[in-house]
PDB file of C-alpha atoms and ligand atoms in Angstrom:
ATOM      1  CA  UNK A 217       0.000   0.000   0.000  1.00 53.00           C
ATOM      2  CA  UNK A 218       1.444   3.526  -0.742  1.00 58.00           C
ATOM      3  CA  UNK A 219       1.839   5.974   2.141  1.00 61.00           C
ATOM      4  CA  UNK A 220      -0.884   8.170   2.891  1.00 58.00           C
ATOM      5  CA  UNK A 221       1.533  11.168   1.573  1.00 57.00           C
ATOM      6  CA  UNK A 222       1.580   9.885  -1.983  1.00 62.00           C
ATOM      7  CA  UNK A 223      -2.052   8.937  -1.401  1.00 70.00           C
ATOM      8  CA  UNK A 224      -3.337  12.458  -1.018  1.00 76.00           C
ATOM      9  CA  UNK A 225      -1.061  15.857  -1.961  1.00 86.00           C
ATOM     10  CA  UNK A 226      -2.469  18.945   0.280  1.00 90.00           C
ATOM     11  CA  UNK A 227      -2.838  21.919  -2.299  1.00 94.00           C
ATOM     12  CA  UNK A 228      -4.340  24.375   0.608  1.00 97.00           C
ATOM     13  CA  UNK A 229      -3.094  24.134   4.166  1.00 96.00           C
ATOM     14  CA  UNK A 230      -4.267  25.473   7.296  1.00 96.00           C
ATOM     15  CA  UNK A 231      -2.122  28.792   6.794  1.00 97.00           C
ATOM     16  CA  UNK A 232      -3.087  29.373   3.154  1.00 98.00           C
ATOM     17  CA  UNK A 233      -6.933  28.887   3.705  1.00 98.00           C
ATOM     18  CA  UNK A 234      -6.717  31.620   6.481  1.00 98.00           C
ATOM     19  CA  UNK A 235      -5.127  33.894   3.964  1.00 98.00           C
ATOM     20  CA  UNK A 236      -7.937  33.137   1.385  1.00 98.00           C
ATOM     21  CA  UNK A 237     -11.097  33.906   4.283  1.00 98.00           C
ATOM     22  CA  UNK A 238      -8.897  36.844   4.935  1.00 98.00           C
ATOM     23  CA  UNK A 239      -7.952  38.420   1.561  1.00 98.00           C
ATOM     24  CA  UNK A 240     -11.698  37.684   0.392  1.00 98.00           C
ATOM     25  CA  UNK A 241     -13.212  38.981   3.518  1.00 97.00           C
ATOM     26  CA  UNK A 242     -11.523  42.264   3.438  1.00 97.00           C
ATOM     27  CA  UNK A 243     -12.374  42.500  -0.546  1.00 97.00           C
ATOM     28  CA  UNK A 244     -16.206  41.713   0.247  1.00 97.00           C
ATOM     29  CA  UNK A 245     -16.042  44.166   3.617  1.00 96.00           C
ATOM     30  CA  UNK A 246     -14.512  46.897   0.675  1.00 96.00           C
ATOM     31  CA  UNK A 247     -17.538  46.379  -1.653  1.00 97.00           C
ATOM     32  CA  UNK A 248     -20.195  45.966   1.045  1.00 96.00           C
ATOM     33  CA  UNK A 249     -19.712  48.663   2.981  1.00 93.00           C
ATOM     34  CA  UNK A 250     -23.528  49.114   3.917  1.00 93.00           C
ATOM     35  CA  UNK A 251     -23.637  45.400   4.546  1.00 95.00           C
ATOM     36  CA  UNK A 252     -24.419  41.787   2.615  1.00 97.00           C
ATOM     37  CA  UNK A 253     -26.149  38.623   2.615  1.00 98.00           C
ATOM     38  CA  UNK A 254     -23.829  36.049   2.467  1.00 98.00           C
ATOM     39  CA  UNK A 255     -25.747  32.664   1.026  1.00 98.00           C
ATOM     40  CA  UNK A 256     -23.805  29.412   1.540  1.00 98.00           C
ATOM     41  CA  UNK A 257     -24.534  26.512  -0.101  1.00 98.00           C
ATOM     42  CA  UNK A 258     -24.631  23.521   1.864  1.00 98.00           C
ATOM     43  CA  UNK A 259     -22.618  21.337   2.946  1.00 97.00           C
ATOM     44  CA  UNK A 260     -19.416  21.632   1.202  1.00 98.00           C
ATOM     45  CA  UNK A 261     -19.214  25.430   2.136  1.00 98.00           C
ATOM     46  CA  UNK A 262     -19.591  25.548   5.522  1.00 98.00           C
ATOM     47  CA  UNK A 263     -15.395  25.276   7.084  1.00 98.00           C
ATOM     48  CA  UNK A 264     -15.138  27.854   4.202  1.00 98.00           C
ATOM     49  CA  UNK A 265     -18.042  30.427   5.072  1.00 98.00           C
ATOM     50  CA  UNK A 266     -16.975  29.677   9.081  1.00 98.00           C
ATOM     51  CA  UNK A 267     -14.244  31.452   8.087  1.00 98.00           C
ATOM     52  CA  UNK A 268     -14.983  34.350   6.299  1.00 98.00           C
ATOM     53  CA  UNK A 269     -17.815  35.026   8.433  1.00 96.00           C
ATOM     54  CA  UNK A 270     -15.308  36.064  11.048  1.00 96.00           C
ATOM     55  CA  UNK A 271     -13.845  38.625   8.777  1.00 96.00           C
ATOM     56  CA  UNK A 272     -16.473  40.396   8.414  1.00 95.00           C
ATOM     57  CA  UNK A 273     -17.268  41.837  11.770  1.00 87.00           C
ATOM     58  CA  UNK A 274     -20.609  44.018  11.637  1.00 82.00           C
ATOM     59  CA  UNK A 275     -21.393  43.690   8.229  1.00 79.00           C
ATOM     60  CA  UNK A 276     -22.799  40.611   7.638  1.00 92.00           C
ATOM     61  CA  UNK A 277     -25.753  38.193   7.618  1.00 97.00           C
ATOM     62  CA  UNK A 278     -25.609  34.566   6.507  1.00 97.00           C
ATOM     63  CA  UNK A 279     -27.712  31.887   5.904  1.00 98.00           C
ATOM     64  CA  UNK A 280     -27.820  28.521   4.199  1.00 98.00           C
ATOM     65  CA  UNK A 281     -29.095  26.561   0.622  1.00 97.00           C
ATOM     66  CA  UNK A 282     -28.951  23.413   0.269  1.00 97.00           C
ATOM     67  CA  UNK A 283     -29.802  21.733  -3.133  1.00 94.00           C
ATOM     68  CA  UNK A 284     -30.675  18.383  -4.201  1.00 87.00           C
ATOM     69  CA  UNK A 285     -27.769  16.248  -5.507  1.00 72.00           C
ATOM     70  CA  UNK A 286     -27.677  15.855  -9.193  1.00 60.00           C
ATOM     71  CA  UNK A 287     -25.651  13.438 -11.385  1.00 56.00           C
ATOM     72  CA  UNK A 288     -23.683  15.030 -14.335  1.00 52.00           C
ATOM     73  CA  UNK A 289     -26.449  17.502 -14.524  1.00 52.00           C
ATOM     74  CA  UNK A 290     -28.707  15.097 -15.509  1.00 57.00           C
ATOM     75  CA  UNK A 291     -31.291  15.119 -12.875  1.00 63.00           C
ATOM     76  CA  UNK A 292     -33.518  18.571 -12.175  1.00 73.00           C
ATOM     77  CA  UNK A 293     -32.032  20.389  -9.835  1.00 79.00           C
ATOM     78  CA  UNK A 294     -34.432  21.605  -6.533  1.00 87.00           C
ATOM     79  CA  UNK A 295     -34.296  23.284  -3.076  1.00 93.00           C
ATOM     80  CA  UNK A 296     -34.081  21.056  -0.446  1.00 93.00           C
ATOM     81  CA  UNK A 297     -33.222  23.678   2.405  1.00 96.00           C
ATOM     82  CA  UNK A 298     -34.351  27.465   1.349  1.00 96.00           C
ATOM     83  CA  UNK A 299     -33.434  30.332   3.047  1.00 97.00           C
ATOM     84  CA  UNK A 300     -34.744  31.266   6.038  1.00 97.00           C
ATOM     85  CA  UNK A 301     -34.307  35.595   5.265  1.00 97.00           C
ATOM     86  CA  UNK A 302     -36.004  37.946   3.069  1.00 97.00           C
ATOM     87  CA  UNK A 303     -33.479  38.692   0.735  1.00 98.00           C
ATOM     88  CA  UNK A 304     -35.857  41.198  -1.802  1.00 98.00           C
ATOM     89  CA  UNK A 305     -33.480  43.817  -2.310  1.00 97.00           C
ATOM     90  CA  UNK A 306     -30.522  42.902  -0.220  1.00 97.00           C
ATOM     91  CA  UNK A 307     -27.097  42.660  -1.684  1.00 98.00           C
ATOM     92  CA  UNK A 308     -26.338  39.011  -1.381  1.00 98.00           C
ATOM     93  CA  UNK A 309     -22.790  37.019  -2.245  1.00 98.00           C
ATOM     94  CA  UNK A 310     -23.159  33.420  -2.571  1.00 98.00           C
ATOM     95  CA  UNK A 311     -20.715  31.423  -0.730  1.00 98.00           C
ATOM     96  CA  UNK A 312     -19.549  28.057  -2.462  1.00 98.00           C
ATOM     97  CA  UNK A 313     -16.734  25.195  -2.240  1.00 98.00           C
ATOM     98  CA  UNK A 314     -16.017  25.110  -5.511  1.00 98.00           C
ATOM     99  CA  UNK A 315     -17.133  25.943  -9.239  1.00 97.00           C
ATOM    100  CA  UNK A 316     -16.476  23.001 -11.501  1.00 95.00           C
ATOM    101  CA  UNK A 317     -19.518  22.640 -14.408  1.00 93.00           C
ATOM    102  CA  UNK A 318     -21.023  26.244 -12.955  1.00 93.00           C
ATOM    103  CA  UNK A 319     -24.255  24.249 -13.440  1.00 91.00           C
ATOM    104  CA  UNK A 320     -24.729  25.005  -9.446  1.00 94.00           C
ATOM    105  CA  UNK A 321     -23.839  28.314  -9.650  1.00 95.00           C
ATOM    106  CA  UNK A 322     -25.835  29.571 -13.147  1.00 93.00           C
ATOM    107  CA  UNK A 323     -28.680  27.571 -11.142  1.00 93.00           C
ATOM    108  CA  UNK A 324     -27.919  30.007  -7.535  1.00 96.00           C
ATOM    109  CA  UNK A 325     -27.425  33.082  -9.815  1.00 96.00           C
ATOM    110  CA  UNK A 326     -30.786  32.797 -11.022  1.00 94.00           C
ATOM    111  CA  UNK A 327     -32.954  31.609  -7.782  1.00 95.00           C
ATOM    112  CA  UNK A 328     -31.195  34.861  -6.010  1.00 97.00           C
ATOM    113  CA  UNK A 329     -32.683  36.742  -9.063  1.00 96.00           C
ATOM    114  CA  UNK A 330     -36.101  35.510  -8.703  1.00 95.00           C
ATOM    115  CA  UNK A 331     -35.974  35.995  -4.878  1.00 96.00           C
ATOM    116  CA  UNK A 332     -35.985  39.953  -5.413  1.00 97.00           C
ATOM    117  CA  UNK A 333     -31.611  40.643  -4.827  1.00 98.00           C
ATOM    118  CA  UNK A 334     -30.768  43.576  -5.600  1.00 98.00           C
ATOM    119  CA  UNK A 335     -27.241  42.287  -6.697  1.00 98.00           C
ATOM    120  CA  UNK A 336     -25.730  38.780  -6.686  1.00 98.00           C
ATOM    121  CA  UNK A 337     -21.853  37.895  -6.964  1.00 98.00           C
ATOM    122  CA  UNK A 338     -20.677  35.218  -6.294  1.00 98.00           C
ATOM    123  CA  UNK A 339     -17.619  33.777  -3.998  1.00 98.00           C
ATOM    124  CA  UNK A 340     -15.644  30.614  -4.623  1.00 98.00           C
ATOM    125  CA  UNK A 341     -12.834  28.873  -2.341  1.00 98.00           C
ATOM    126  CA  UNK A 342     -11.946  26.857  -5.684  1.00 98.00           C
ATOM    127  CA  UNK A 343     -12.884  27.594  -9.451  1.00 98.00           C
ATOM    128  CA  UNK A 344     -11.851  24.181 -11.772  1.00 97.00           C
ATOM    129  CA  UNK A 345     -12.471  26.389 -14.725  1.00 96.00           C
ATOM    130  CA  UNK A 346     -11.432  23.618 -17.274  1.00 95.00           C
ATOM    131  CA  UNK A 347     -14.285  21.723 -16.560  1.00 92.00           C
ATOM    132  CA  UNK A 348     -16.986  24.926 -17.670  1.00 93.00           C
ATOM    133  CA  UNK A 349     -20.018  23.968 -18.967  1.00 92.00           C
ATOM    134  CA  UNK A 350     -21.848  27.258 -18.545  1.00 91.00           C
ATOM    135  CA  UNK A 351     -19.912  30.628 -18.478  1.00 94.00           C
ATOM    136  CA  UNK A 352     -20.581  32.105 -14.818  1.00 96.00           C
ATOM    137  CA  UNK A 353     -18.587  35.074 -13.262  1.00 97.00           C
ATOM    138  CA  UNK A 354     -17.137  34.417  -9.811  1.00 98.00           C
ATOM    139  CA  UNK A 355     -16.287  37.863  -8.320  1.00 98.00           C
ATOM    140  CA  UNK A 356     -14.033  36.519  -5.274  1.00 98.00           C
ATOM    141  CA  UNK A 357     -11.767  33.280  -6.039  1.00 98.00           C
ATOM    142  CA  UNK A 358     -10.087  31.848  -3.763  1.00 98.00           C
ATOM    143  CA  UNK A 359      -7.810  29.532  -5.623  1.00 98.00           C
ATOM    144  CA  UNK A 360      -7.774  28.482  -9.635  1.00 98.00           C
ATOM    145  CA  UNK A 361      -7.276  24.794  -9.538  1.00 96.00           C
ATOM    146  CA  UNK A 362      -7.079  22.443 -12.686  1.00 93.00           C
ATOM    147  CA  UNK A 363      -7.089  18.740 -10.181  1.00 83.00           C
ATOM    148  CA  UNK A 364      -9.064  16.292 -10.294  1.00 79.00           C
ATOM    149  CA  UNK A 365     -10.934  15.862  -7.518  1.00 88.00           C
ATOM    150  CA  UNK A 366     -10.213  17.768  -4.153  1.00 93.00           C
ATOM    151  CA  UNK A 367     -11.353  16.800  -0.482  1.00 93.00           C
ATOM    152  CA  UNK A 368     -11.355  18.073   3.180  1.00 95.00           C
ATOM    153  CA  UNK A 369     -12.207  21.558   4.334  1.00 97.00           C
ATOM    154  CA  UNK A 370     -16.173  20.966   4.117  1.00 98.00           C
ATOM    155  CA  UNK A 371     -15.695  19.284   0.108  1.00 96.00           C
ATOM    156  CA  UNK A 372     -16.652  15.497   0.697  1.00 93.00           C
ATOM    157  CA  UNK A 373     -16.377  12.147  -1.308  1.00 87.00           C
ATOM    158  CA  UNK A 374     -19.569  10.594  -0.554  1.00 86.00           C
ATOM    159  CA  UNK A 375     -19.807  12.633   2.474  1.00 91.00           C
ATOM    160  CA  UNK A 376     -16.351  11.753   4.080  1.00 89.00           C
ATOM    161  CA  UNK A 377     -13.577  14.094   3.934  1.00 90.00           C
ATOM    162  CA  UNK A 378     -15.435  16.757   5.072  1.00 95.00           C
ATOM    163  CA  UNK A 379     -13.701  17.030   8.297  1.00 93.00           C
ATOM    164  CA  UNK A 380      -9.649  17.190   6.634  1.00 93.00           C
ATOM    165  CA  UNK A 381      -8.357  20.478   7.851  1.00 94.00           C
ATOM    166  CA  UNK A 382      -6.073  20.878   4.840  1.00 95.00           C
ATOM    167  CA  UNK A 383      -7.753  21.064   0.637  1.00 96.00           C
ATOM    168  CA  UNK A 384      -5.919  17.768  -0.632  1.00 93.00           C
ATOM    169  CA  UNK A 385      -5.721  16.167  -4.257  1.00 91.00           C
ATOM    170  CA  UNK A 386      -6.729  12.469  -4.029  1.00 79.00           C
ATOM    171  CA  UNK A 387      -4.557  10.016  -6.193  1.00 72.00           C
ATOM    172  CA  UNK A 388      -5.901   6.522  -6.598  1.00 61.00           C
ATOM    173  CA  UNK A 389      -8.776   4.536  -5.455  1.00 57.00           C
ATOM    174  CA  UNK A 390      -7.579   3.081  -2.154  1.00 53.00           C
ATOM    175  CA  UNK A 391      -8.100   6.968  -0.839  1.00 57.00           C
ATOM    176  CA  UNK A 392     -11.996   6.567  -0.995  1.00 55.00           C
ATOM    177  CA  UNK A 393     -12.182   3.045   0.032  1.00 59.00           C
ATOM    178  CA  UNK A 394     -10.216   4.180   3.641  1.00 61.00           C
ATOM    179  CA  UNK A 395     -10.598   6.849   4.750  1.00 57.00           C
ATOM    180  CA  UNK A 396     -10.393   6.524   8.573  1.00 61.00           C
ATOM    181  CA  UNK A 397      -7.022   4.976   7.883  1.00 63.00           C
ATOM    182  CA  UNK A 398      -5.898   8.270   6.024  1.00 59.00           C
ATOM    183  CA  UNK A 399      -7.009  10.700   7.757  1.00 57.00           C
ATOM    184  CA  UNK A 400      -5.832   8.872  11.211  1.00 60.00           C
ATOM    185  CA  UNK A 401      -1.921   8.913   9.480  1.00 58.00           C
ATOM    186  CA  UNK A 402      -2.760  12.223   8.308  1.00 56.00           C
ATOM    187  CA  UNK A 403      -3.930  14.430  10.729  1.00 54.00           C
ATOM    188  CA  UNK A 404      -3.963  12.968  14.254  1.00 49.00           C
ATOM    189  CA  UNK A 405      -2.075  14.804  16.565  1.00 39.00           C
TER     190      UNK A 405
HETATM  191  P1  LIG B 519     -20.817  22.314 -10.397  1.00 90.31           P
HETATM  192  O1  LIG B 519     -22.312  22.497 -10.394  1.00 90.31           O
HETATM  193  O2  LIG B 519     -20.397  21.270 -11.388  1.00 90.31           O
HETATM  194  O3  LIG B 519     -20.066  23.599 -10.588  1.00 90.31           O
HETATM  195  O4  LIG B 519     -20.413  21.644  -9.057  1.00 90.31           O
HETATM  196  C1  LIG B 519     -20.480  22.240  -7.866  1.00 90.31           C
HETATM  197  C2  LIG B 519     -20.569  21.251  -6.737  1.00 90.31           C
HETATM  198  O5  LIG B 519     -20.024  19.953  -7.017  1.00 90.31           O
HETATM  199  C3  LIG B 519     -19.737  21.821  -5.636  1.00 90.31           C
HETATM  200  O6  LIG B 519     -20.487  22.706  -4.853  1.00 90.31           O
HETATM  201  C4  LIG B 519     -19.239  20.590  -4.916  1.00 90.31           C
HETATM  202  O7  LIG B 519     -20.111  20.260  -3.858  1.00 90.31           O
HETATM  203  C5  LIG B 519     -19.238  19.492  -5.944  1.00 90.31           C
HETATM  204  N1  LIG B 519     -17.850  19.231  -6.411  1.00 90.31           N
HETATM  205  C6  LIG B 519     -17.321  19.553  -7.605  1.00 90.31           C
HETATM  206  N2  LIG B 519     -16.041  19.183  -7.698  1.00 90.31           N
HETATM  207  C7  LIG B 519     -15.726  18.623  -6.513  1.00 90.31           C
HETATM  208  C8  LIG B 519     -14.509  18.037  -5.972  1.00 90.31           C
HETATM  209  O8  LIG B 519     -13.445  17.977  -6.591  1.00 90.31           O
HETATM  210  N3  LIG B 519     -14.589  17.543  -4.712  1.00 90.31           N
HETATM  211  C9  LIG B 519     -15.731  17.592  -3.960  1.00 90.31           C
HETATM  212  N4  LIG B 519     -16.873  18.139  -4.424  1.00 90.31           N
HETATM  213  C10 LIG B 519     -16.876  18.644  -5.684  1.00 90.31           C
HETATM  214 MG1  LIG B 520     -20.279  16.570  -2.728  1.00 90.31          MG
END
């Protein structure tokens, strides 16, 4: 069996997600100055929206979306957990883990739309922008990536993973079929 280290290749550690909440909260705290709606789409987002909640002191109101799972866009896409605020006329940002096909995100850009925003952006720890299927703009970006597949820091392979501190790259199939095993070499203390 390989060791966990050529198993799974962190791309964003501890230190360099802080620096992403950071530069991105200060960059959304400089646009909002009146104040936002941040909407974060569950679950993947959450370690990410923890985050840059807590950089933007005073200005901010959250809440959460969560949508039903769809395979290679295939399926019709619905709202399994709408918002609980009003958000006619607010400025909102949504909050995601990552952009990959942008079929999520065309999908969010449009529901904010028919909820009565007066503006929508959009922020992204990841963009995977070689994988586009629909052209979407992403106003804050945390990190371009071109990988594979990524896991930890709330983004999940069939709903494990969520809990890695660190983004990591996954290389080969024993990753997914252990994951207690990795994470135990990994991470414990
Ligand atoms: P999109 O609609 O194809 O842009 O996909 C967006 C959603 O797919 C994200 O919010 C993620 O939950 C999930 N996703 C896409 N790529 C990855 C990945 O590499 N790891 C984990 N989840 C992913
Ligand atoms: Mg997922």
């Amino acid at each position: 069996m390989n060791r966990p280290e050529d198993r799974l290749r962190s791309i964003l550690d501890v230190g360099e997600l802080q620096a992403i909440a950071r530069r991105l909260g200060a960059e959304i705290r400089r646009d909002y100055p009146e104040g936002v709606v941040l909407v974060a789409l569950l679950k993947g987002s959450v370690c990410f929206v923890a985050d840059l909640v807590r950089e933007l002191p005073g200005v901010c109101e959250i809440d959460f979306l969560a949508l039903s799972a769809y395979r290679d866009g295939l399926t019709r896409v619905r709202v399994v957990k709408d918002l609980d605020l009003d958000i006619t006329d607010r400025d909102v940002v949504i909050v995601l883990d990552i952009v990959d096909t942008g079929l999520t995100l065309s999908y969010l850009l449009r529901l904010m739309g028919l909820r009565g925003a007066r503006s929508v952006a959009a922020c992204a720890l990841l963009d995977r922008q070689n994988r586009r299927l629909l052209p979407v703009e992403i106003r804050y970006v945390g990190r371009a990536i071109s990988d594979e597949h990524v896991l930890g820091y709330g983004l999940d392979h069939e709903e494990r993973y969520r809990n890695l501190p660190s983004v990591v790259v996954a290389n080969g199939k024993d990753v997914v079929s252990d994951p207690a095993a990795v994470f135990e070499e990994l991470f414990s203390l």
